[in-house]
Short mmCIF file of C-alpha atoms in Angstrom, two decimals:
data_model
loop_
_atom_site.label_atom_id
_atom_site.label_comp_id
_atom_site.label_asym_id
_atom_site.label_seq_id
_atom_site.Cartn_x
_atom_site.Cartn_y
_atom_site.Cartn_z
CA UNK A 183 -5.25 -6.84 -16.88
CA UNK A 184 -2.69 -6.69 -14.09
CA UNK A 185 0.57 -8.41 -14.99
CA UNK A 186 1.51 -10.94 -12.33
CA UNK A 187 4.87 -12.00 -13.74
CA UNK A 188 7.83 -10.80 -11.68
CA UNK A 189 11.01 -10.33 -13.70
CA UNK A 190 14.18 -10.54 -11.63
CA UNK A 191 17.85 -10.02 -12.39
CA UNK A 192 20.50 -12.71 -12.10
CA UNK A 193 21.16 -13.60 -8.44
CA UNK A 194 18.26 -11.43 -7.25
CA UNK A 195 16.23 -13.38 -4.71
CA UNK A 196 12.50 -12.77 -4.45
CA UNK A 197 11.05 -12.96 -0.96
CA UNK A 198 7.53 -14.38 -0.74
CA UNK A 199 5.03 -11.56 -1.16
CA UNK A 200 3.04 -12.59 1.91
CA UNK A 201 6.06 -12.47 4.22
CA UNK A 202 5.68 -9.08 5.87
CA UNK A 203 8.37 -9.90 8.41
CA UNK A 204 10.89 -10.68 5.66
CA UNK A 205 9.92 -7.44 3.94
CA UNK A 206 10.45 -5.61 7.23
CA UNK A 207 13.92 -7.15 7.59
CA UNK A 208 15.00 -6.34 4.04
CA UNK A 209 13.40 -2.92 3.68
CA UNK A 210 14.95 -1.78 6.97
CA UNK A 211 18.26 -3.35 5.92
CA UNK A 212 18.63 -4.97 9.33
CA UNK A 213 22.28 -5.78 9.91
CA UNK A 214 22.95 -9.17 11.53
CA UNK A 215 25.18 -9.42 14.59
CA UNK A 216 28.68 -10.81 14.22
CA UNK A 217 29.16 -14.48 15.05
CA UNK A 218 30.96 -14.79 18.38
CA UNK A 219 32.93 -17.96 19.05
CA UNK A 220 32.56 -18.80 22.73
CA UNK A 221 33.70 -22.40 23.09
CA UNK A 222 31.64 -24.14 25.75
CA UNK A 223 32.14 -27.10 28.05
CA UNK A 224 30.79 -29.83 25.75
CA UNK A 225 33.63 -32.35 25.76
CA UNK A 226 32.50 -34.93 23.20
CA UNK A 227 34.67 -34.45 20.11
CA UNK A 228 33.10 -36.68 17.48
CA UNK A 229 33.20 -36.29 13.71
CA UNK A 230 30.17 -36.43 11.44
CA UNK A 231 29.34 -39.62 9.56
CA UNK A 232 31.61 -38.47 6.71
CA UNK A 233 34.30 -37.26 9.08
CA UNK A 234 35.47 -34.24 11.04
CA UNK A 235 34.60 -31.00 9.26
CA UNK A 236 31.98 -32.56 6.99
CA UNK A 237 28.49 -31.54 8.13
CA UNK A 238 25.72 -32.02 5.57
CA UNK A 239 23.56 -29.08 6.57
CA UNK A 240 21.89 -27.35 9.49
CA UNK A 241 18.95 -28.10 11.80
CA UNK A 242 16.88 -25.10 12.95
CA UNK A 243 15.65 -25.28 16.57
CA UNK A 244 13.91 -22.84 18.89
CA UNK A 245 14.24 -22.83 22.66
CA UNK A 246 10.52 -22.97 23.64
CA UNK A 247 11.19 -20.66 26.60
CA UNK A 248 10.39 -16.95 26.33
CA UNK A 249 12.70 -14.08 27.21
CA UNK A 250 15.86 -16.07 27.92
CA UNK A 251 18.85 -14.67 26.07
CA UNK A 252 21.42 -16.54 24.01
CA UNK A 253 24.02 -15.91 26.72
CA UNK A 254 21.73 -17.19 29.46
CA UNK A 255 21.00 -20.37 27.51
CA UNK A 256 24.70 -20.81 26.79
CA UNK A 257 25.55 -20.54 30.48
CA UNK A 258 22.79 -23.00 31.37
CA UNK A 259 23.85 -25.57 28.79
CA UNK A 260 27.50 -25.31 29.74
CA UNK A 261 26.63 -26.06 33.35
CA UNK A 262 23.99 -28.73 32.82
CA UNK A 263 24.62 -30.60 29.55
CA UNK A 264 25.85 -33.83 31.24
CA UNK A 265 22.52 -34.04 33.08
CA UNK A 266 20.37 -32.73 30.23
CA UNK A 267 22.17 -34.96 27.70
CA UNK A 268 21.76 -32.29 25.04
CA UNK A 269 23.93 -29.61 23.42
CA UNK A 270 23.87 -27.49 20.27
CA UNK A 271 26.40 -25.56 18.22
CA UNK A 272 24.92 -22.11 18.65
CA UNK A 273 22.32 -19.91 20.32
CA UNK A 274 20.86 -16.89 18.56
CA UNK A 275 18.68 -14.07 19.88
CA UNK A 276 17.93 -10.55 18.64
CA UNK A 277 21.30 -9.21 19.83
CA UNK A 278 23.83 -12.03 19.65
CA UNK A 279 24.99 -15.05 17.71
CA UNK A 280 26.97 -17.31 20.05
CA UNK A 281 28.75 -20.28 18.49
CA UNK A 282 29.53 -22.49 21.49
CA UNK A 283 30.92 -25.68 19.92
CA UNK A 284 33.23 -26.10 16.95
CA UNK A 285 30.98 -26.93 13.99
CA UNK A 286 33.58 -29.38 12.64
CA UNK A 287 32.24 -31.76 15.31
CA UNK A 288 28.79 -33.12 16.18
CA UNK A 289 26.47 -32.21 19.05
CA UNK A 290 23.42 -33.81 20.69
CA UNK A 291 20.28 -31.98 19.63
CA UNK A 292 18.03 -33.92 17.26
CA UNK A 293 18.57 -37.67 17.65
CA UNK A 294 21.46 -39.89 16.51
CA UNK A 295 20.80 -39.75 12.76
CA UNK A 296 20.47 -35.97 12.55
CA UNK A 297 23.29 -35.45 15.05
CA UNK A 298 25.66 -37.37 12.77
CA UNK A 299 24.80 -35.12 9.82
CA UNK A 300 23.97 -31.57 10.86
CA UNK A 301 25.09 -28.38 12.56
CA UNK A 302 22.40 -27.32 15.03
CA UNK A 303 21.33 -23.83 16.07
CA UNK A 304 18.76 -22.69 18.66
CA UNK A 305 16.67 -19.55 18.13
CA UNK A 306 15.68 -17.80 21.37
CA UNK A 307 12.11 -16.63 21.87
CA UNK A 308 11.58 -12.86 22.06
CA UNK A 309 8.57 -10.68 22.84
CA UNK A 310 8.43 -7.91 20.23
CA UNK A 311 8.00 -7.77 16.47
CA UNK A 312 11.26 -5.92 15.92
CA UNK A 313 13.16 -8.32 18.19
CA UNK A 314 11.68 -11.28 16.32
CA UNK A 315 12.76 -9.79 12.99
CA UNK A 316 16.28 -9.18 14.29
CA UNK A 317 16.53 -12.68 15.72
CA UNK A 318 15.46 -14.14 12.36
CA UNK A 319 18.07 -12.00 10.62
CA UNK A 320 20.78 -13.28 12.98
CA UNK A 321 19.65 -16.89 12.60
CA UNK A 322 19.46 -16.71 8.80
CA UNK A 323 22.90 -15.08 8.69
CA UNK A 324 24.44 -17.80 10.86
CA UNK A 325 22.89 -20.54 8.72
CA UNK A 326 23.92 -18.92 5.42
CA UNK A 327 27.47 -18.38 6.67
CA UNK A 328 27.81 -22.00 7.79
CA UNK A 329 26.49 -23.32 4.47
CA UNK A 330 29.06 -21.20 2.65
CA UNK A 331 31.85 -22.14 5.08
CA UNK A 332 31.36 -25.84 4.34
CA UNK A 333 30.67 -25.32 0.62
CA UNK A 334 27.12 -26.63 0.95
CA UNK A 335 24.23 -25.66 -1.33
CA UNK A 336 21.16 -23.98 0.12
CA UNK A 337 18.42 -26.59 -0.34
CA UNK A 338 15.35 -26.39 1.88
CA UNK A 339 14.51 -29.77 3.38
CA UNK A 340 17.95 -31.17 2.57
CA UNK A 341 20.70 -28.87 3.81
CA UNK A 342 18.37 -26.70 5.92
CA UNK A 343 15.82 -28.54 8.04
CA UNK A 344 13.62 -27.72 10.99
CA UNK A 345 13.75 -29.95 14.05
CA UNK A 346 10.21 -30.98 13.11
CA UNK A 347 11.44 -32.22 9.75
CA UNK A 348 14.14 -34.38 11.34
CA UNK A 349 11.59 -35.75 13.83
CA UNK A 350 9.23 -36.62 10.98
CA UNK A 351 12.01 -38.19 8.90
CA UNK A 352 13.73 -40.39 11.49
CA UNK A 353 11.29 -40.55 14.44
CA UNK A 354 14.12 -40.32 16.95
CA UNK A 355 12.67 -37.24 18.65
CA UNK A 356 9.15 -35.83 18.91
CA UNK A 357 10.04 -32.13 18.81
CA UNK A 358 8.12 -29.95 16.36
CA UNK A 359 10.08 -26.72 16.57
CA UNK A 360 10.30 -24.06 15.33
CA UNK A 361 6.90 -24.36 13.65
CA UNK A 362 4.61 -23.37 16.52
CA UNK A 363 6.75 -20.45 17.62
CA UNK A 364 6.95 -19.17 14.05
CA UNK A 365 3.17 -19.44 13.72
CA UNK A 366 2.64 -17.14 16.73
CA UNK A 367 4.22 -14.39 14.63
CA UNK A 368 2.33 -15.29 11.43
CA UNK A 369 5.50 -16.84 10.05
CA UNK A 370 6.52 -20.26 8.76
CA UNK A 371 9.52 -22.34 7.74
CA UNK A 372 8.98 -21.64 4.02
CA UNK A 373 9.33 -17.93 4.66
CA UNK A 374 12.43 -18.49 6.78
CA UNK A 375 13.95 -20.58 3.99
CA UNK A 376 13.30 -17.68 1.62
CA UNK A 377 15.16 -15.31 3.95
CA UNK A 378 18.05 -17.76 4.29
CA UNK A 379 18.25 -18.06 0.49
CA UNK A 380 18.39 -14.29 0.10
CA UNK A 381 21.20 -14.01 2.62
CA UNK A 382 23.03 -17.03 1.19
CA UNK A 383 23.01 -15.73 -2.38
CA UNK A 384 23.84 -12.16 -1.42
CA UNK A 385 26.73 -13.30 0.78
CA UNK A 386 28.05 -15.75 -1.77
CA UNK A 387 27.84 -13.39 -4.72
CA UNK A 388 28.35 -9.99 -3.11
CA UNK A 389 29.63 -10.47 0.45
CA UNK A 390 26.74 -8.53 1.99
CA UNK A 391 23.35 -9.87 3.13
CA UNK A 392 21.73 -6.53 2.26
CA UNK A 393 23.11 -6.21 -1.26
CA UNK A 394 20.53 -4.76 -3.62
CA UNK A 395 20.67 -4.98 -7.40
CA UNK A 396 20.39 -1.41 -8.74
CA UNK A 397 18.70 -2.78 -11.87
CA UNK A 398 15.78 -4.27 -9.93
CA UNK A 399 13.03 -1.98 -8.70
CA UNK A 400 9.99 -2.73 -6.57
CA UNK A 401 6.80 -0.81 -7.29
CA UNK A 402 3.54 -0.07 -5.51
CA UNK A 403 0.62 2.34 -5.86
CA UNK A 404 -0.93 2.85 -2.40
CA UNK A 405 -3.94 4.57 -3.94
CA UNK A 406 -4.84 1.78 -6.39
CA UNK A 407 -4.68 -1.99 -6.69
CA UNK A 408 -2.11 -1.84 -9.52
CA UNK A 409 0.69 0.34 -10.89
CA UNK A 410 0.13 2.02 -14.28
CA UNK A 411 2.67 1.77 -17.08
CA UNK A 412 3.28 4.13 -19.98
CA UNK A 413 4.75 4.04 -23.48
CA UNK A 414 6.67 6.76 -25.29
CA UNK A 415 5.44 8.13 -28.62
CA UNK A 416 7.81 9.06 -31.43
CA UNK A 417 7.50 12.74 -30.46
CA UNK A 418 8.74 11.96 -26.93
CA UNK A 419 5.41 12.29 -25.16
CA UNK A 420 3.89 9.47 -23.11
CA UNK A 421 0.53 7.76 -22.93
CA UNK A 422 -0.84 5.33 -20.37
CA UNK A 423 -0.98 1.76 -21.62
CA UNK A 424 -4.55 0.49 -21.42
CA UNK A 425 -5.38 -3.05 -20.31
CA UNK A 426 -1.95 -3.63 -18.80
CA UNK A 427 -0.41 -2.72 -15.46
CA UNK A 428 2.01 -3.98 -12.82
CA UNK A 429 0.98 -5.80 -9.68
CA UNK A 430 1.45 -3.87 -6.46
CA UNK A 431 4.49 -4.89 -4.41
CA UNK A 432 6.11 -6.57 -7.44
CA UNK A 433 9.77 -6.45 -8.55
CA UNK A 434 10.96 -5.67 -12.08
CA UNK A 435 14.25 -5.69 -13.95
CA UNK A 436 15.01 -2.37 -15.65
CA UNK A 437 17.84 -1.53 -18.05
CA UNK A 438 17.10 2.08 -19.07
CA UNK A 439 15.71 5.33 -17.70
CA UNK A 440 14.22 8.39 -19.39
CA UNK A 441 13.33 11.84 -18.09
CA UNK A 442 10.19 13.75 -19.07
CA UNK A 443 8.84 16.87 -17.35
CA UNK A 444 10.88 16.19 -14.24
CA UNK A 445 9.74 12.58 -13.93
CA UNK A 446 12.11 9.62 -14.29
CA UNK A 447 10.73 6.53 -16.04
CA UNK A 448 12.22 3.03 -15.79
CA UNK A 449 11.93 0.65 -18.75
CA UNK A 450 10.52 -2.78 -17.86
CA UNK A 451 9.74 -3.97 -21.43
CA UNK A 452 10.52 -2.89 -25.01
CA UNK A 453 8.38 0.26 -24.82
CA UNK A 454 6.78 -0.03 -21.42
CA UNK A 455 7.91 2.20 -18.60
CA UNK A 456 6.98 2.85 -14.98
CA UNK A 457 7.34 6.20 -13.25
CA UNK A 458 9.92 6.54 -10.48
CA UNK A 459 7.16 7.88 -8.21
CA UNK A 460 5.87 4.30 -7.80
CA UNK A 461 9.24 2.87 -6.77
CA UNK A 462 9.47 1.69 -3.15
#
């Protein structure tokens, strides 16, 4: 029987197993861009419903226009917002995070009710898998940083919402982003929330989005559908445990290691160990 339970350490966030893009971001330890403050021309300085400096969360948008950079959108909005009657706090692409309006004050991006509550960030469309991953990393980093800045919890659907969610809740806009754009990459808002949570917890607890707990290992056997485990006998030799194994691509908390014949084994239960050769 393959064990399906994933044991994780305190503060260790588990990305959804079916999120290959999140795995790509984390395994490659993609480093987000720094947030650049580039105050724009939006001249409406209005506090949130609970006052200046009191946002209640963040709305996630996407631009719906391919291959236009964060800087290009910033320039366009700064020139045309009085005509467009719309503005956001930030634009994010695969290279830059541009904060263009002080997040202590509201903007016009998702209808009156959402505007009075939330910071709003636009994700720019890109055309390659790696660029999409990097843009997600930048967007998740911006969102996690803003939640921490305003001492807000990370709660999907409450402090982090898609534009679609605000449209469905208050019916003041009809926009459905970023759902369709995400779907073109085999991605969804649940997976993005998982990435945001990983960044949020790692930043809050360790100051680094790519912090990795040395006591948590991820295992996989590319040649089989499961990872074997062993037990140690009293004489120090090992035998393969029958009827039990670890699921491929699963994470486990380990508190001890042992060496035998040049192989390191990691303890994942009282007398159950997995060879270092399966660690990924």
